[in-house]
Amino acid sequence: MKTISDYNFKDKKALIRVDFNVPLNEQQEVGDTSRIEGAKPTVDKILNDGGSAILMSHLGRPKGVDKKNSLRHIVAKVSEILGVDVQFVDECVGEKAQQAARNLKPGEVLLLENLRFHAEEEKGDVGFAKKLATLGDIYVNDAFGTAHRAHASTTIVVNYFKEKAVGSLLGKEIDSLEKVLGSSEKPVTAVLGGAKVSTKITVIENIFDKIDHLIIGGGMTYTFTKAQGGEIGDSLVEEDKLELALEILRKAEEKGVKIHLPKDSVIADSFSEDASTKIVLVDEIPDGWMGLDIGPETVKKYGEVLEKSKTILWNGPMGVFEMQPFAKGTIAVGEHIAAATKKGAFSLVGGGDSVAAVKQFGFEDRVSYVSTGGGAMLEMLEGKSLPGIEALKR
Ligand code: AMP
């Protein structure tokens, strides 16, 4: 795959698929701006070369044209972050869009209206993709968050360009995953948490050959504990995955992967912030109580493994981190990953809720890389090829 550094964009119009699907408040103001900041290196490179940038994105889930989800609301913020006056056109295909693209001069940036105002975008419609393709000379994909979708702007449009490139952000996502799953910097440790075994099983199977340690936390713990004959009270359990849990333990042994399961749990007498809590052994949870976080002994044991690791992948919280009494395990594991990173380990956090946890507890700058695409990263961890990336390889 070619990247943007393989091209000189002088006098070229780059059609860039970005992910500006940012949160807007009631006044239509942008909340978290990290996705816009993520696109800056790519736009900077193109403008510095003497090219121009046409940015296209979706925003929200509109059914047809819906002013609430207009990209017009983010023009000021995009201008501020990119440091240029961004032009806006209230269409993404058609005469108006073509005119605006034609008039664009080197050093200028044009933002198109929401791609999802057209149902053809999500359908991957060829006619719609062809119209988008007429707007630029080179196609750049920098939208990792939608790379797992075969939409017109992420996958189909590529077919109508001779020159196409991976953007800086998308490149960083791919590289960081390769750094983790193709790593010779051992030991490699994966930390998997979150609610259920069923949503992580494909990830586990895919990474087994690439890791030395697998640390397990979160709600999926109790399916393993119960499968091994432990008492788990009213903790979350997937009764139909007990055999699968034992199978995972068997496979790990076969493949020489050391699985670490919690020793103790923070238990609560209800699923609420003001529940009574206790710390008990993970396999001695009384009826009427449920495990909602890993306990201090577990944190200590996990910390020792993490701080000896050279490569770390973290997916999924260790407990119900949204409630303060059950956030300690997730925070402590984050601290150990940050400490390992400081000692030179490469750490990647990605694929779902752990990203929210990492941002909430301020670990973002203390790990090596935080992925920007929950679903897309999860699919990559599952070993699936993403249509947006495959299209760039063709
Ligand atoms: P996932 O999207 O699979 O990574 O799951 C994340 C969710 O798992 C978070 O909302 C957590 O609150 C939840 N979770 C973590 N630990 C537990 C637990 N012990 N019991 C129930 N839910 C949990």
Short mmCIF file of C-alpha atoms and ligand atoms in Angstrom, two decimals:
data_model
loop_
_atom_site.label_atom_id
_atom_site.label_comp_id
_atom_site.label_asym_id
_atom_site.label_seq_id
_atom_site.Cartn_x
_atom_site.Cartn_y
_atom_site.Cartn_z
CA MET A 1 0.00 0.00 0.00
CA LYS A 2 1.20 3.50 -0.78
CA THR A 3 1.15 6.09 1.95
CA ILE A 4 0.88 9.86 1.62
CA SER A 5 4.65 10.17 1.98
CA ASP A 6 5.02 8.28 -1.33
CA TYR A 7 3.39 11.19 -3.16
CA ASN A 8 4.12 14.83 -3.82
CA PHE A 9 0.75 16.58 -3.79
CA LYS A 10 1.91 19.75 -5.58
CA ASP A 11 -1.01 21.12 -7.64
CA LYS A 12 -3.05 18.00 -6.84
CA LYS A 13 -6.49 17.89 -5.32
CA ALA A 14 -6.61 15.16 -2.69
CA LEU A 15 -10.01 13.68 -1.95
CA ILE A 16 -9.66 12.58 1.66
CA ARG A 17 -12.07 10.33 3.55
CA VAL A 18 -11.75 11.52 7.15
CA ASP A 19 -13.66 10.46 10.22
CA PHE A 20 -15.29 13.65 11.49
CA ASN A 21 -18.10 11.77 13.17
CA VAL A 22 -17.66 13.92 16.28
CA PRO A 23 -20.02 14.37 19.22
CA LEU A 24 -22.19 17.54 18.99
CA ASN A 25 -24.05 19.05 21.97
CA GLU A 26 -27.55 20.60 21.86
CA GLN A 27 -26.10 23.87 20.55
CA GLN A 28 -24.42 21.86 17.79
CA GLU A 29 -20.97 22.52 19.24
CA VAL A 30 -18.19 19.95 18.92
CA GLY A 31 -17.34 18.05 22.12
CA ASP A 32 -14.32 15.75 21.78
CA THR A 33 -12.15 17.10 18.96
CA SER A 34 -9.63 14.25 18.81
CA ARG A 35 -10.91 12.94 15.47
CA ILE A 36 -10.38 16.35 13.85
CA GLU A 37 -6.91 16.62 15.41
CA GLY A 38 -6.21 13.11 14.08
CA ALA A 39 -6.66 14.30 10.49
CA LYS A 40 -4.29 17.26 10.82
CA PRO A 41 -0.99 15.54 9.92
CA THR A 42 -2.45 14.28 6.63
CA VAL A 43 -3.93 17.65 5.66
CA ASP A 44 -0.71 19.44 6.70
CA LYS A 45 1.42 17.20 4.45
CA ILE A 46 -0.84 17.80 1.44
CA LEU A 47 -1.00 21.57 1.92
CA ASN A 48 2.75 21.82 2.60
CA ASP A 49 3.42 20.01 -0.68
CA GLY A 50 1.37 22.69 -2.46
CA GLY A 51 -1.79 20.66 -2.93
CA SER A 52 -5.38 21.18 -1.83
CA ALA A 53 -7.61 19.01 0.35
CA ILE A 54 -11.23 17.99 -0.14
CA LEU A 55 -12.51 16.45 3.07
CA MET A 56 -15.46 14.09 3.16
CA SER A 57 -17.04 12.39 6.17
CA HIS A 58 -20.24 11.16 7.71
CA LEU A 59 -21.72 12.57 10.91
CA GLY A 60 -24.27 10.71 13.01
CA ARG A 61 -26.89 8.41 11.57
CA PRO A 62 -29.16 10.68 9.50
CA LYS A 63 -31.96 9.22 7.43
CA GLY A 64 -31.71 11.50 4.41
CA VAL A 65 -30.95 15.21 4.69
CA ASP A 66 -31.10 16.26 8.33
CA LYS A 67 -29.73 19.69 9.27
CA LYS A 68 -28.96 18.53 12.81
CA ASN A 69 -26.20 16.37 11.35
CA SER A 70 -24.85 18.91 8.90
CA LEU A 71 -21.07 19.19 8.75
CA ARG A 72 -21.61 22.94 8.54
CA HIS A 73 -21.72 22.88 12.37
CA ILE A 74 -18.09 21.81 12.57
CA VAL A 75 -16.55 24.13 9.95
CA ALA A 76 -15.32 26.69 12.53
CA LYS A 77 -13.76 24.00 14.71
CA VAL A 78 -12.08 22.29 11.74
CA SER A 79 -10.70 25.68 10.58
CA GLU A 80 -9.36 26.39 14.07
CA ILE A 81 -7.67 22.99 14.41
CA LEU A 82 -6.26 22.81 10.88
CA GLY A 83 -5.19 26.46 11.01
CA VAL A 84 -6.77 27.35 7.63
CA ASP A 85 -10.11 28.87 6.64
CA VAL A 86 -12.04 25.80 5.60
CA GLN A 87 -14.58 26.27 2.80
CA PHE A 88 -17.87 24.41 3.00
CA VAL A 89 -20.26 23.21 0.34
CA ASP A 90 -23.71 21.94 1.34
CA GLU A 91 -23.52 18.96 -1.02
CA CYS A 92 -21.06 16.12 -1.46
CA VAL A 93 -21.97 15.22 -5.05
CA GLY A 94 -23.52 17.18 -7.91
CA GLU A 95 -22.82 20.44 -9.71
CA LYS A 96 -22.33 22.61 -6.60
CA ALA A 97 -19.78 20.22 -5.12
CA GLN A 98 -17.97 19.95 -8.47
CA GLN A 99 -17.84 23.71 -8.86
CA ALA A 100 -16.41 24.14 -5.35
CA ALA A 101 -13.81 21.42 -5.98
CA ARG A 102 -12.88 22.93 -9.38
CA ASN A 103 -12.35 26.36 -7.81
CA LEU A 104 -10.12 25.05 -5.04
CA LYS A 105 -6.56 26.42 -5.17
CA PRO A 106 -3.33 25.02 -3.73
CA GLY A 107 -3.24 25.52 0.04
CA GLU A 108 -7.04 25.53 0.34
CA VAL A 109 -9.34 23.10 2.13
CA LEU A 110 -12.92 22.23 1.21
CA LEU A 111 -15.30 20.31 3.48
CA LEU A 112 -18.17 18.47 1.81
CA GLU A 113 -21.63 17.97 3.35
CA ASN A 114 -22.45 14.76 5.26
CA LEU A 115 -22.02 11.70 3.02
CA ARG A 116 -24.84 9.90 4.81
CA PHE A 117 -27.41 12.43 3.60
CA HIS A 118 -27.36 10.01 0.65
CA ALA A 119 -28.48 6.43 1.31
CA GLU A 120 -26.11 5.40 -1.49
CA GLU A 121 -23.12 5.97 0.80
CA GLU A 122 -23.85 3.07 3.16
CA LYS A 123 -25.08 0.91 0.28
CA GLY A 124 -21.68 1.24 -1.40
CA ASP A 125 -23.40 2.52 -4.54
CA VAL A 126 -21.15 2.58 -7.60
CA GLY A 127 -22.81 5.60 -9.27
CA PHE A 128 -22.48 7.67 -6.09
CA ALA A 129 -18.84 6.60 -5.67
CA LYS A 130 -18.08 7.57 -9.28
CA LYS A 131 -19.53 11.05 -8.68
CA LEU A 132 -17.37 11.49 -5.56
CA ALA A 133 -14.33 10.35 -7.52
CA THR A 134 -14.71 13.19 -10.04
CA LEU A 135 -13.87 15.71 -7.30
CA GLY A 136 -10.19 14.89 -6.76
CA ASP A 137 -6.98 13.66 -8.40
CA ILE A 138 -5.67 11.40 -5.61
CA TYR A 139 -7.73 9.45 -3.08
CA VAL A 140 -6.56 9.32 0.52
CA ASN A 141 -8.22 7.25 3.22
CA ASP A 142 -7.60 8.50 6.75
CA ALA A 143 -10.81 7.26 8.36
CA PHE A 144 -9.83 4.27 10.46
CA GLY A 145 -13.13 4.38 12.38
CA THR A 146 -15.07 3.38 9.24
CA ALA A 147 -12.44 1.20 7.54
CA HIS A 148 -14.45 -1.91 8.48
CA ARG A 149 -17.42 -0.73 6.41
CA ALA A 150 -17.68 -1.29 2.65
CA HIS A 151 -19.27 2.10 2.02
CA ALA A 152 -19.03 4.17 -1.16
CA SER A 153 -16.52 6.69 0.24
CA THR A 154 -14.35 4.16 2.09
CA THR A 155 -14.14 1.29 -0.37
CA ILE A 156 -15.91 1.71 -3.71
CA VAL A 157 -14.59 5.17 -4.65
CA VAL A 158 -11.00 3.83 -4.61
CA ASN A 159 -11.70 1.86 -7.79
CA TYR A 160 -11.92 5.10 -9.77
CA PHE A 161 -8.51 6.46 -8.83
CA LYS A 162 -5.12 5.56 -10.27
CA GLU A 163 -3.39 7.17 -7.32
CA LYS A 164 -4.46 6.30 -3.78
CA ALA A 165 -2.82 6.43 -0.40
CA VAL A 166 -3.13 5.54 3.26
CA GLY A 167 -3.40 8.69 5.40
CA SER A 168 -1.21 9.37 8.40
CA LEU A 169 -3.78 8.37 11.04
CA LEU A 170 -4.86 5.18 9.27
CA GLY A 171 -1.18 4.31 8.81
CA LYS A 172 -0.50 4.75 12.52
CA GLU A 173 -3.39 2.45 13.41
CA ILE A 174 -2.15 -0.31 11.10
CA ASP A 175 1.47 0.07 12.23
CA SER A 176 0.63 -0.03 15.92
CA LEU A 177 -1.39 -3.21 15.53
CA GLU A 178 1.41 -4.80 13.53
CA LYS A 179 3.85 -3.73 16.21
CA VAL A 180 1.80 -5.64 18.76
CA LEU A 181 0.73 -8.76 16.89
CA GLY A 182 3.87 -9.14 14.82
CA SER A 183 6.17 -8.30 17.69
CA SER A 184 9.43 -9.97 18.52
CA GLU A 185 9.70 -7.78 21.61
CA LYS A 186 8.73 -10.45 24.12
CA PRO A 187 7.02 -11.10 26.42
CA VAL A 188 3.84 -10.04 24.67
CA THR A 189 0.87 -9.65 27.03
CA ALA A 190 -2.77 -9.17 26.12
CA VAL A 191 -5.15 -7.79 28.73
CA LEU A 192 -8.73 -8.66 27.90
CA GLY A 193 -11.68 -7.46 29.93
CA GLY A 194 -15.18 -6.22 29.30
CA ALA A 195 -18.50 -7.87 29.76
CA LYS A 196 -18.61 -11.18 27.92
CA VAL A 197 -16.50 -14.06 26.67
CA SER A 198 -18.71 -14.37 23.60
CA THR A 199 -17.73 -10.96 22.19
CA LYS A 200 -13.99 -11.61 22.74
CA ILE A 201 -13.64 -15.23 21.69
CA THR A 202 -12.60 -14.47 18.10
CA VAL A 203 -9.98 -12.03 19.39
CA ILE A 204 -8.63 -14.66 21.81
CA GLU A 205 -8.40 -17.30 19.09
CA ASN A 206 -6.67 -14.91 16.69
CA ILE A 207 -4.04 -13.66 19.13
CA PHE A 208 -3.17 -16.98 20.79
CA ASP A 209 -0.25 -17.64 18.45
CA LYS A 210 1.15 -14.16 18.95
CA ILE A 211 1.17 -13.69 22.73
CA ASP A 212 2.94 -15.10 25.79
CA HIS A 213 0.50 -13.99 28.50
CA LEU A 214 -3.25 -13.47 28.54
CA ILE A 215 -4.62 -11.49 31.47
CA ILE A 216 -8.36 -11.77 31.97
CA GLY A 217 -10.64 -9.40 33.88
CA GLY A 218 -14.11 -7.88 33.76
CA GLY A 219 -17.39 -9.73 33.56
CA MET A 220 -15.99 -12.58 31.49
CA THR A 221 -13.98 -13.72 34.53
CA TYR A 222 -16.95 -15.45 36.11
CA THR A 223 -17.70 -17.70 33.15
CA PHE A 224 -14.15 -19.08 33.59
CA THR A 225 -14.55 -19.33 37.38
CA LYS A 226 -17.85 -21.17 37.14
CA ALA A 227 -16.50 -23.49 34.44
CA GLN A 228 -13.74 -24.47 36.87
CA GLY A 229 -16.28 -25.26 39.59
CA GLY A 230 -16.12 -21.99 41.56
CA GLU A 231 -19.03 -20.27 43.35
CA ILE A 232 -19.82 -16.99 41.59
CA GLY A 233 -23.07 -15.92 43.32
CA ASP A 234 -25.06 -13.59 41.06
CA SER A 235 -22.10 -12.48 38.91
CA LEU A 236 -22.46 -12.11 35.16
CA VAL A 237 -22.11 -15.51 33.52
CA GLU A 238 -22.67 -17.02 30.09
CA GLU A 239 -23.99 -20.50 30.91
CA ASP A 240 -23.67 -21.61 27.29
CA LYS A 241 -19.97 -20.65 27.19
CA LEU A 242 -18.72 -22.74 30.12
CA GLU A 243 -17.36 -25.47 27.86
CA LEU A 244 -15.80 -22.82 25.62
CA ALA A 245 -14.03 -21.31 28.63
CA LEU A 246 -12.48 -24.71 29.45
CA GLU A 247 -11.53 -25.11 25.79
CA ILE A 248 -9.72 -21.74 25.89
CA LEU A 249 -7.78 -22.88 28.97
CA ARG A 250 -6.84 -26.16 27.24
CA LYS A 251 -5.76 -24.39 24.05
CA ALA A 252 -3.65 -21.92 26.01
CA GLU A 253 -1.75 -24.76 27.59
CA GLU A 254 -1.25 -26.40 24.21
CA LYS A 255 0.09 -23.18 22.71
CA GLY A 256 2.24 -22.27 25.69
CA VAL A 257 0.27 -19.12 26.53
CA LYS A 258 0.07 -18.40 30.26
CA ILE A 259 -3.48 -17.41 31.20
CA HIS A 260 -3.90 -15.25 34.30
CA LEU A 261 -7.32 -15.24 35.94
CA PRO A 262 -8.38 -13.12 38.93
CA LYS A 263 -7.68 -14.44 42.43
CA ASP A 264 -10.04 -12.09 44.24
CA SER A 265 -12.99 -9.88 43.41
CA VAL A 266 -14.70 -6.75 44.66
CA ILE A 267 -18.26 -7.94 45.14
CA ALA A 268 -21.45 -5.94 45.64
CA ASP A 269 -24.95 -6.78 46.88
CA SER A 270 -26.51 -4.88 43.96
CA PHE A 271 -25.48 -3.46 40.58
CA SER A 272 -25.26 0.11 41.86
CA GLU A 273 -22.85 2.79 42.96
CA ASP A 274 -24.08 2.73 46.59
CA ALA A 275 -24.16 -1.05 47.02
CA SER A 276 -22.44 -2.67 50.01
CA THR A 277 -19.09 -4.11 48.91
CA LYS A 278 -16.61 -6.74 50.11
CA ILE A 279 -13.44 -8.35 48.82
CA VAL A 280 -13.53 -12.14 48.56
CA LEU A 281 -11.81 -14.96 46.68
CA VAL A 282 -13.10 -15.05 43.14
CA ASP A 283 -14.50 -18.58 43.53
CA GLU A 284 -16.23 -17.97 46.86
CA ILE A 285 -18.84 -15.38 45.94
CA PRO A 286 -22.01 -15.89 48.03
CA ASP A 287 -25.50 -15.90 46.53
CA GLY A 288 -27.01 -12.43 46.43
CA TRP A 289 -23.58 -10.89 45.61
CA MET A 290 -21.90 -10.19 42.29
CA GLY A 291 -18.30 -9.58 41.24
CA LEU A 292 -17.91 -6.12 39.74
CA ASP A 293 -14.14 -5.53 39.81
CA ILE A 294 -10.85 -7.37 40.26
CA GLY A 295 -9.51 -7.35 43.84
CA PRO A 296 -6.17 -6.07 45.24
CA GLU A 297 -4.39 -9.46 45.18
CA THR A 298 -5.26 -9.78 41.50
CA VAL A 299 -4.01 -6.27 40.77
CA LYS A 300 -0.69 -7.15 42.42
CA LYS A 301 -0.32 -10.37 40.44
CA TYR A 302 -1.28 -8.66 37.13
CA GLY A 303 1.07 -5.76 37.88
CA GLU A 304 4.04 -8.15 38.12
CA VAL A 305 3.26 -9.69 34.73
CA LEU A 306 2.62 -6.32 33.07
CA GLU A 307 5.75 -4.63 34.33
CA LYS A 308 7.88 -7.44 32.88
CA SER A 309 6.11 -7.22 29.50
CA LYS A 310 7.73 -5.61 26.47
CA THR A 311 4.60 -5.47 24.32
CA ILE A 312 1.08 -4.95 25.66
CA LEU A 313 -2.37 -4.98 24.11
CA TRP A 314 -5.28 -3.78 26.26
CA ASN A 315 -8.88 -4.37 25.30
CA GLY A 316 -11.72 -4.11 27.79
CA PRO A 317 -12.03 -2.78 31.36
CA MET A 318 -11.29 -4.91 34.46
CA GLY A 319 -14.58 -4.02 36.13
CA VAL A 320 -17.62 -1.78 35.95
CA PHE A 321 -15.38 1.29 35.69
CA GLU A 322 -18.35 3.58 35.02
CA MET A 323 -19.17 3.29 38.75
CA GLN A 324 -16.51 4.76 41.02
CA PRO A 325 -16.45 1.89 43.61
CA PHE A 326 -15.64 -0.60 40.81
CA ALA A 327 -13.12 1.45 38.82
CA LYS A 328 -10.03 0.74 40.97
CA GLY A 329 -8.98 -2.44 39.13
CA THR A 330 -9.13 -0.76 35.72
CA ILE A 331 -7.21 2.28 37.01
CA ALA A 332 -4.56 0.09 38.66
CA VAL A 333 -4.04 -2.00 35.52
CA GLY A 334 -3.77 1.27 33.56
CA GLU A 335 -1.08 2.44 36.01
CA HIS A 336 0.92 -0.77 35.54
CA ILE A 337 0.64 -0.52 31.74
CA ALA A 338 1.79 3.11 31.96
CA ALA A 339 4.73 2.05 34.16
CA ALA A 340 5.72 -0.71 31.70
CA THR A 341 5.48 1.83 28.85
CA LYS A 342 7.76 4.18 30.74
CA LYS A 343 10.28 1.34 30.99
CA GLY A 344 10.22 0.96 27.20
CA ALA A 345 7.33 -1.40 26.46
CA PHE A 346 5.04 -0.70 23.49
CA SER A 347 1.41 -0.50 24.63
CA LEU A 348 -1.67 -0.33 22.45
CA VAL A 349 -5.14 0.31 23.84
CA GLY A 350 -7.98 -0.37 21.49
CA GLY A 351 -11.24 -1.90 20.49
CA GLY A 352 -14.19 -0.60 22.48
CA ASP A 353 -14.66 0.52 26.04
CA SER A 354 -11.08 0.48 27.25
CA VAL A 355 -10.46 3.59 25.14
CA ALA A 356 -13.22 5.41 27.06
CA ALA A 357 -11.68 4.21 30.33
CA VAL A 358 -8.18 5.28 29.31
CA LYS A 359 -9.42 8.75 28.36
CA GLN A 360 -11.56 9.07 31.49
CA PHE A 361 -8.67 8.20 33.82
CA GLY A 362 -6.03 10.23 31.97
CA PHE A 363 -3.79 7.43 30.65
CA GLU A 364 -3.95 8.62 27.05
CA ASP A 365 -0.50 10.18 27.09
CA ARG A 366 1.06 7.43 29.20
CA VAL A 367 0.51 4.53 26.81
CA SER A 368 2.14 4.21 23.38
CA TYR A 369 -0.98 4.35 21.24
CA VAL A 370 -4.73 4.68 21.77
CA SER A 371 -6.73 3.47 18.80
CA THR A 372 -9.37 5.81 17.39
CA GLY A 373 -11.67 3.14 15.96
CA GLY A 374 -13.47 0.83 18.38
CA GLY A 375 -15.22 -1.49 15.94
CA ALA A 376 -12.50 -1.33 13.29
CA MET A 377 -9.74 -2.19 15.79
CA LEU A 378 -11.79 -5.04 17.22
CA GLU A 379 -12.21 -6.51 13.74
CA MET A 380 -8.47 -6.20 13.10
CA LEU A 381 -7.78 -7.95 16.40
CA GLU A 382 -10.15 -10.68 15.28
CA GLY A 383 -7.92 -11.17 12.23
CA LYS A 384 -10.52 -9.90 9.75
CA SER A 385 -9.38 -7.85 6.80
CA LEU A 386 -11.04 -4.45 6.63
CA PRO A 387 -12.67 -3.51 3.29
CA GLY A 388 -11.35 0.07 3.46
CA ILE A 389 -7.77 -1.19 3.79
CA GLU A 390 -8.16 -4.03 1.26
CA ALA A 391 -9.43 -1.53 -1.32
CA LEU A 392 -6.24 0.50 -0.98
CA LYS A 393 -4.17 -2.63 -1.64
CA ARG A 394 -5.90 -3.43 -4.94
P1 AMP B 1 -16.88 -4.55 26.37
O1 AMP B 1 -17.64 -3.59 25.52
O2 AMP B 1 -17.14 -5.99 26.09
O3 AMP B 1 -15.41 -4.22 26.48
O4 AMP B 1 -17.50 -4.41 27.84
C1 AMP B 1 -17.39 -3.24 28.58
C2 AMP B 1 -18.40 -3.26 29.68
O5 AMP B 1 -18.17 -4.35 30.54
C3 AMP B 1 -18.33 -2.02 30.54
O6 AMP B 1 -19.50 -1.27 30.35
C4 AMP B 1 -18.23 -2.56 31.95
O7 AMP B 1 -19.09 -1.90 32.87
C5 AMP B 1 -18.67 -4.01 31.80
N1 AMP B 1 -18.12 -4.86 32.85
C6 AMP B 1 -16.84 -4.95 33.24
N2 AMP B 1 -16.71 -5.78 34.29
C7 AMP B 1 -17.95 -6.24 34.57
C8 AMP B 1 -18.47 -7.12 35.56
N3 AMP B 1 -17.66 -7.70 36.46
N4 AMP B 1 -19.79 -7.36 35.57
C9 AMP B 1 -20.60 -6.76 34.67
N5 AMP B 1 -20.17 -5.92 33.71
C10 AMP B 1 -18.86 -5.65 33.66
#
